[in-house]
Amino acid sequence: MTTKSPLLSRPGAVEAGGADAGVASHYGEPLREQRALAAGTAVVDLSHRGVVTVTGPDRLSWLNTLSSQQVTNLQPGESSELLLLSVQGRIEFDARVVDDGGTTWLIVEAAEAGPLAEWLTKMKFMLRVEVADVSADWALVGSTKAVPEWSGLLVWQDPWPHVGAGGYSYAVVPEDTHPGAERPWFEYLVPAAELEQTVGDRKLAGVLSAEALRVAAWRPRLGAETDDKTIPHELDLLRTAVHLAKGCYKGQETIARVHNLGHPPRRLVFLQLDGSQHTMPAPGSEVRVGERKVGTVTSVAQHYEMGPIALAVIKRSVAPDEILTVMDGDEPYTAAQEVIVAPDAGQVVGRQTGFLRGTHR
């Protein structure tokens, strides 16, 4: 059962659906809200997100052995991201990670908290760790700027798009020109009972605004950009969520093999959609070259500056200069692609790329 946020009682609030059910999609002015969120003058209610805690003296070394990330020496207040993979290297869980010195906090999608807590509990064995799904007790509030008044709250700061220690970028653009650099992102942990008091009279933006900024930043999201075959390379997640030099973990062989070959089977792309139509395609729409399906739209948003934009996962073999067509039923949308994950290892920045990033702003 979805728990509804008390902030849905605010004027103009329209509840979101799907993975974001329980919080506001918008409060009546989506584009103005998005502009305010981008400027740091509004915050977004993310109280529907899942929160799992791990306590005990072995918590960080234990999570280190299970996950793709090096977290053994994670310092209090330091933010990270980790993946839990299948034996085949496919993404099963993607968790935002922050430790407060006594507890490791794992922030996940709403539907993932229960399964993640259950899986971690099964993996405890004799180690000194305790796992709990505390989603009902904690809420999250997102912002593009640090909030000085909330300095006493634990906050996760998105490492995207910086390439972490042991990470690797599959993008064709350098870090300093990556569009994700224009989207600093903070998620504050707030006791659920204090959510309304903490937010106070701050301007609110709906999750539509947060999603538009995420898509523009090329930031993948579990359940949107992922399916049951997704490996991290396809989404450029080695930059923030994988440490290539850490010890053994489930899925590591696939991570190493695909990285050494440099050829993930699919790649994430950014799409600038034809803005002349009054509608936008739905996530799940086919991406085609001519009559041939080459991929799927994963996220769609109306950006306050760029207009209709999307992320899609397509076959690696699609040429970077190919004009794509998105088919939503019988409705076609022309889409210009901007390369995120390079089609070939030789085109990755740092491996003598021949591609230049196009302008999408």
Coordinates of C-alpha atoms in Angstrom, one line a residue:
M1 CA 0.0 0.0 0.0
T2 CA 1.4 3.4 -1.0
T3 CA 1.8 5.9 1.9
K4 CA 0.7 9.4 0.8
S5 CA 2.9 12.4 1.7
P6 CA 1.3 15.0 4.0
L7 CA 2.6 17.6 1.5
L8 CA 0.0 16.4 -0.9
S9 CA -2.3 18.7 1.1
R10 CA -0.5 21.7 -0.2
P11 CA -2.4 24.0 -2.6
G12 CA -2.4 22.7 -6.2
A13 CA -0.8 19.4 -5.4
V14 CA -1.4 16.7 -8.0
E15 CA -0.3 13.2 -7.0
A16 CA 2.2 11.4 -9.2
G17 CA 1.7 7.8 -10.4
G18 CA 3.8 4.8 -11.0
A19 CA 7.2 4.7 -9.2
D20 CA 6.5 8.1 -7.8
A21 CA 3.1 7.5 -6.4
G22 CA 2.5 9.0 -2.9
V23 CA 4.1 12.4 -3.6
A24 CA 3.2 15.4 -5.8
S25 CA 3.8 15.3 -9.5
H26 CA 3.5 19.1 -9.5
Y27 CA 1.7 21.9 -7.6
G28 CA 0.0 23.5 -10.6
E29 CA 2.9 25.1 -12.4
P30 CA 5.3 22.4 -13.5
L31 CA 7.7 24.5 -15.6
R32 CA 7.9 27.3 -13.1
E33 CA 8.5 24.8 -10.3
Q34 CA 11.3 23.2 -12.4
R35 CA 13.0 26.5 -13.0
A36 CA 12.9 27.2 -9.3
L37 CA 14.2 23.8 -8.4
A38 CA 17.1 24.3 -10.9
A39 CA 17.8 27.6 -9.4
G40 CA 17.9 26.2 -5.8
T41 CA 14.9 28.2 -4.7
A42 CA 12.5 25.2 -4.4
V43 CA 12.8 21.7 -2.9
V44 CA 11.1 18.5 -3.9
D45 CA 9.3 16.0 -1.8
L46 CA 10.9 12.5 -2.2
S47 CA 9.3 11.0 0.9
H48 CA 8.1 8.0 -1.1
R49 CA 11.7 6.8 -1.5
G50 CA 12.8 3.6 0.3
V51 CA 15.4 3.8 3.1
V52 CA 17.3 0.7 4.5
T53 CA 19.7 1.0 7.3
V54 CA 22.7 -1.3 8.2
T55 CA 24.2 -1.1 11.6
G56 CA 27.0 -3.0 13.4
P57 CA 30.8 -2.8 13.4
D58 CA 31.1 -5.0 10.3
R59 CA 28.6 -3.0 8.2
L60 CA 31.0 -1.3 5.7
S61 CA 33.4 -4.2 5.2
W62 CA 30.3 -6.4 4.7
L63 CA 28.7 -4.1 2.1
N64 CA 32.1 -3.9 0.4
T65 CA 32.2 -7.6 -0.2
L66 CA 28.7 -7.7 -1.6
S67 CA 28.7 -4.7 -3.8
S68 CA 30.4 -3.1 -6.8
Q69 CA 31.7 -0.2 -4.8
Q70 CA 34.6 0.3 -2.4
V71 CA 33.0 1.4 0.8
T72 CA 35.2 -0.1 3.5
N73 CA 36.7 3.3 4.4
L74 CA 33.6 5.4 3.7
Q75 CA 33.9 8.4 6.1
P76 CA 30.9 9.8 8.1
G77 CA 28.9 12.2 5.9
E78 CA 30.6 11.0 2.7
S79 CA 28.3 10.0 -0.2
S80 CA 28.7 7.1 -2.6
E81 CA 26.6 4.8 -4.8
L82 CA 26.8 1.0 -5.0
L83 CA 25.2 -1.7 -7.2
L84 CA 24.3 -5.2 -6.2
L85 CA 24.6 -7.4 -9.3
S86 CA 23.5 -10.8 -10.4
V87 CA 26.1 -13.5 -11.3
Q88 CA 25.8 -12.3 -14.9
G89 CA 26.6 -8.7 -13.9
R90 CA 23.1 -7.4 -14.3
I91 CA 21.8 -4.7 -12.0
E92 CA 19.5 -5.9 -9.3
F93 CA 19.8 -3.0 -6.8
D94 CA 21.2 0.5 -7.1
A95 CA 21.6 2.3 -3.7
R96 CA 22.6 5.8 -2.7
V97 CA 24.9 5.4 0.3
V98 CA 25.8 7.6 3.2
D99 CA 27.2 6.7 6.6
D100 CA 26.9 8.7 9.8
G101 CA 29.6 6.9 11.7
G102 CA 27.3 4.3 13.3
T103 CA 24.7 3.5 10.6
T104 CA 25.0 3.1 6.9
W105 CA 21.9 4.5 5.1
L106 CA 20.9 3.0 1.7
I107 CA 18.4 5.1 -0.3
V108 CA 16.5 3.2 -3.0
E109 CA 13.4 3.3 -5.1
A110 CA 10.2 2.9 -3.1
A111 CA 9.5 -0.7 -4.3
E112 CA 13.1 -1.8 -3.7
A113 CA 13.4 -1.2 0.1
G114 CA 11.6 -4.4 1.2
P115 CA 13.4 -6.7 -1.3
L116 CA 16.7 -5.1 -0.5
A117 CA 16.3 -5.5 3.2
E118 CA 15.2 -9.1 2.8
W119 CA 18.1 -10.0 0.6
L120 CA 20.7 -8.3 2.8
T121 CA 19.3 -10.1 5.9
K122 CA 19.8 -13.4 4.1
M123 CA 23.4 -12.5 3.5
K124 CA 24.3 -11.7 7.1
F125 CA 25.7 -15.1 8.1
M126 CA 27.7 -14.7 11.3
L127 CA 28.7 -11.1 10.7
R128 CA 28.0 -8.3 13.2
V129 CA 25.4 -6.4 11.2
E130 CA 21.7 -5.6 11.5
V131 CA 19.4 -4.6 8.6
A132 CA 16.2 -2.7 8.8
D133 CA 13.7 -1.2 6.3
V134 CA 13.0 2.2 7.9
S135 CA 11.1 3.7 5.0
A136 CA 8.0 4.4 7.1
D137 CA 10.1 6.4 9.6
W138 CA 12.1 8.6 7.3
A139 CA 11.4 10.9 4.4
L140 CA 13.7 12.5 1.8
V141 CA 13.7 16.0 0.4
G142 CA 15.7 16.9 -2.7
S143 CA 17.4 20.1 -3.6
T144 CA 20.0 21.4 -6.1
K145 CA 21.7 23.5 -3.4
A146 CA 22.8 22.8 0.1
V147 CA 20.2 24.1 2.6
P148 CA 22.1 25.9 5.5
E149 CA 19.2 25.5 7.8
W150 CA 19.3 21.8 7.4
S151 CA 23.0 21.4 8.3
G152 CA 22.1 19.1 11.2
L153 CA 20.4 16.6 8.9
L154 CA 22.2 13.7 7.2
V155 CA 22.4 14.4 3.5
W156 CA 23.3 12.3 0.5
Q157 CA 25.1 14.3 -2.3
D158 CA 24.9 12.7 -5.7
P159 CA 28.5 12.0 -7.0
W160 CA 27.2 12.2 -10.6
P161 CA 28.8 13.0 -13.0
H162 CA 32.2 12.9 -11.2
V163 CA 34.3 9.8 -11.9
G164 CA 35.1 8.3 -8.5
A165 CA 38.2 6.5 -7.3
G166 CA 38.4 3.2 -9.2
G167 CA 35.6 4.4 -11.6
Y168 CA 35.6 4.9 -15.3
S169 CA 33.7 7.0 -17.7
Y170 CA 32.1 5.6 -20.9
A171 CA 31.0 9.0 -22.0
V172 CA 32.3 10.8 -25.1
V173 CA 32.5 14.1 -23.2
P174 CA 34.9 15.1 -20.5
E175 CA 33.7 15.5 -16.9
D176 CA 33.8 19.3 -16.9
T177 CA 31.5 19.6 -19.9
H178 CA 29.2 16.8 -18.9
P179 CA 25.6 18.2 -18.5
G180 CA 25.4 16.5 -15.1
A181 CA 27.8 19.0 -13.8
E182 CA 25.0 21.6 -14.1
R183 CA 22.9 19.6 -11.6
P184 CA 24.3 19.4 -8.1
W185 CA 21.9 17.2 -6.2
F186 CA 21.2 16.8 -2.5
E187 CA 18.8 14.4 -0.7
Y188 CA 18.2 15.2 2.9
L189 CA 17.0 12.5 5.4
V190 CA 14.2 13.9 7.5
P191 CA 12.2 12.1 10.2
A192 CA 8.8 11.4 8.6
A193 CA 6.9 12.9 11.5
E194 CA 8.9 16.2 11.0
L195 CA 8.6 16.5 7.2
E196 CA 6.0 19.3 7.2
Q197 CA 7.7 21.2 9.9
T198 CA 11.1 20.8 8.2
V199 CA 9.9 22.0 4.8
G200 CA 8.0 24.8 6.4
D201 CA 7.0 27.5 3.9
R202 CA 9.8 26.7 1.3
K203 CA 8.6 26.7 -2.3
L204 CA 7.9 23.1 -3.5
A205 CA 8.5 21.6 -6.8
G206 CA 6.9 18.3 -7.9
V207 CA 8.8 15.1 -9.0
L208 CA 8.1 16.1 -12.6
S209 CA 10.7 18.8 -12.1
A210 CA 13.2 16.5 -10.5
E211 CA 12.8 14.0 -13.3
A212 CA 13.3 16.7 -16.0
L213 CA 16.6 17.8 -14.4
R214 CA 17.7 14.2 -14.0
V215 CA 17.0 13.4 -17.7
A216 CA 18.9 16.5 -18.8
A217 CA 21.8 15.5 -16.6
W218 CA 21.9 12.0 -18.3
R219 CA 21.4 10.4 -14.8
P220 CA 20.1 6.9 -15.1
R221 CA 17.4 5.7 -12.7
L222 CA 16.7 2.1 -11.5
G223 CA 13.4 0.9 -13.0
A224 CA 13.5 3.5 -15.7
E225 CA 16.7 3.0 -17.6
T226 CA 17.2 -0.5 -16.3
D227 CA 15.6 -3.8 -17.3
D228 CA 16.4 -7.4 -16.4
K229 CA 19.4 -7.4 -18.8
T230 CA 21.1 -4.1 -17.9
I231 CA 24.7 -4.1 -17.1
P232 CA 26.4 -0.9 -15.6
H233 CA 28.5 -0.1 -18.7
E234 CA 25.4 0.5 -20.8
L235 CA 24.4 3.4 -18.6
D236 CA 27.8 4.9 -17.8
L237 CA 27.4 3.8 -14.2
L238 CA 31.1 2.7 -13.8
R239 CA 31.8 6.4 -13.2
T240 CA 30.0 6.6 -9.9
A241 CA 28.9 3.1 -8.8
V242 CA 31.7 0.7 -9.6
H243 CA 35.3 0.4 -8.3
L244 CA 37.3 -1.5 -10.9
A245 CA 40.2 -2.4 -8.6
K246 CA 38.3 -3.7 -5.5
G247 CA 38.1 -7.3 -4.3
C248 CA 35.8 -10.0 -5.6
Y249 CA 32.0 -9.5 -5.6
K250 CA 29.1 -11.1 -7.4
G251 CA 29.0 -10.0 -11.1
Q252 CA 32.6 -8.8 -11.1
E253 CA 33.6 -11.1 -14.0
T254 CA 31.1 -9.5 -16.3
I255 CA 32.2 -6.0 -15.2
A256 CA 35.8 -6.8 -16.0
R257 CA 35.2 -8.7 -19.2
V258 CA 33.0 -6.1 -20.8
H259 CA 35.2 -3.3 -19.7
N260 CA 38.3 -5.0 -21.2
L261 CA 36.5 -5.5 -24.5
G262 CA 35.0 -2.0 -24.4
H263 CA 31.8 -3.1 -26.1
P264 CA 28.6 -3.1 -24.0
P265 CA 25.8 -4.5 -26.1
R266 CA 23.6 -1.4 -25.7
R267 CA 24.1 2.2 -24.9
L268 CA 22.3 5.1 -23.2
V269 CA 21.5 8.1 -25.4
F270 CA 19.9 11.5 -24.8
L271 CA 17.1 12.4 -27.2
Q272 CA 16.0 15.9 -28.2
L273 CA 12.5 15.3 -29.4
D274 CA 10.6 17.2 -32.1
G275 CA 8.9 20.0 -30.2
S276 CA 6.3 20.8 -32.8
Q277 CA 3.8 18.3 -31.5
H278 CA 1.5 18.9 -28.5
T279 CA 2.2 15.5 -26.9
M280 CA 5.2 13.5 -25.9
P281 CA 5.9 9.8 -26.3
A282 CA 5.5 7.5 -23.3
P283 CA 8.3 5.6 -21.7
G284 CA 8.5 2.2 -23.4
S285 CA 8.0 3.6 -26.9
E286 CA 10.1 2.0 -29.6
V287 CA 13.1 3.7 -31.0
R288 CA 13.6 3.0 -34.7
V289 CA 16.0 3.5 -37.6
G290 CA 13.6 3.4 -40.6
E291 CA 11.3 0.4 -39.9
R292 CA 13.9 -1.4 -37.7
K293 CA 13.5 -1.3 -33.9
V294 CA 16.9 -0.4 -32.3
G295 CA 15.9 0.5 -28.7
T296 CA 13.4 1.8 -26.2
V297 CA 12.6 5.1 -24.7
T298 CA 13.2 4.9 -20.9
S299 CA 12.4 8.4 -19.5
V300 CA 10.6 11.4 -21.0
A301 CA 10.4 14.9 -19.7
Q302 CA 9.4 18.5 -20.6
H303 CA 12.4 20.6 -19.8
Y304 CA 11.9 24.3 -19.0
E305 CA 14.6 25.4 -21.5
M306 CA 15.1 22.5 -24.0
G307 CA 11.5 21.4 -24.4
P308 CA 10.7 17.7 -24.8
I309 CA 13.6 15.5 -24.0
A310 CA 14.2 11.8 -23.3
L311 CA 16.6 9.1 -22.4
A312 CA 16.7 5.8 -24.4
V313 CA 18.7 2.6 -24.4
I314 CA 19.6 1.6 -28.0
K315 CA 21.8 -1.0 -29.7
R316 CA 25.5 -0.2 -29.7
S317 CA 25.7 -0.6 -33.5
V318 CA 23.4 2.4 -34.2
A319 CA 25.5 5.2 -35.8
P320 CA 26.0 8.3 -33.6
D321 CA 24.8 10.6 -36.4
E322 CA 21.6 8.6 -37.1
I323 CA 18.3 10.5 -36.9
L324 CA 16.0 8.3 -34.9
T325 CA 12.2 7.9 -34.9
V326 CA 10.3 7.3 -31.7
M327 CA 7.0 5.4 -32.2
D328 CA 4.4 5.7 -29.5
G329 CA 1.7 3.4 -31.0
D330 CA 1.1 4.9 -34.4
E331 CA 2.4 8.3 -33.5
P332 CA 6.0 9.1 -34.8
Y333 CA 8.3 11.6 -33.2
T334 CA 11.6 12.6 -34.8
A335 CA 14.5 12.4 -32.3
A336 CA 18.1 13.7 -32.6
Q337 CA 20.4 11.6 -30.5
E338 CA 23.2 12.9 -28.4
V339 CA 25.8 10.2 -27.5
I340 CA 26.2 9.5 -23.8
V341 CA 27.8 6.1 -23.8
A342 CA 30.3 5.7 -26.7
P343 CA 29.5 3.0 -29.3
D344 CA 33.1 1.9 -29.2
A345 CA 35.9 1.9 -26.6
G346 CA 38.1 3.9 -29.0
Q347 CA 35.6 6.8 -28.8
V348 CA 35.6 7.1 -25.0
V349 CA 37.3 10.3 -23.6
G350 CA 40.7 9.3 -22.6
R351 CA 40.9 6.7 -25.4
Q352 CA 41.3 9.2 -28.2
T353 CA 37.7 10.0 -29.0
G354 CA 36.7 11.2 -32.4
F355 CA 33.3 12.5 -31.3
L356 CA 32.5 16.0 -30.1
R357 CA 29.6 16.6 -27.8
G358 CA 26.7 18.5 -29.5
T359 CA 25.0 21.4 -27.9
H360 CA 21.7 20.7 -26.4
R361 CA 21.1 23.8 -24.3

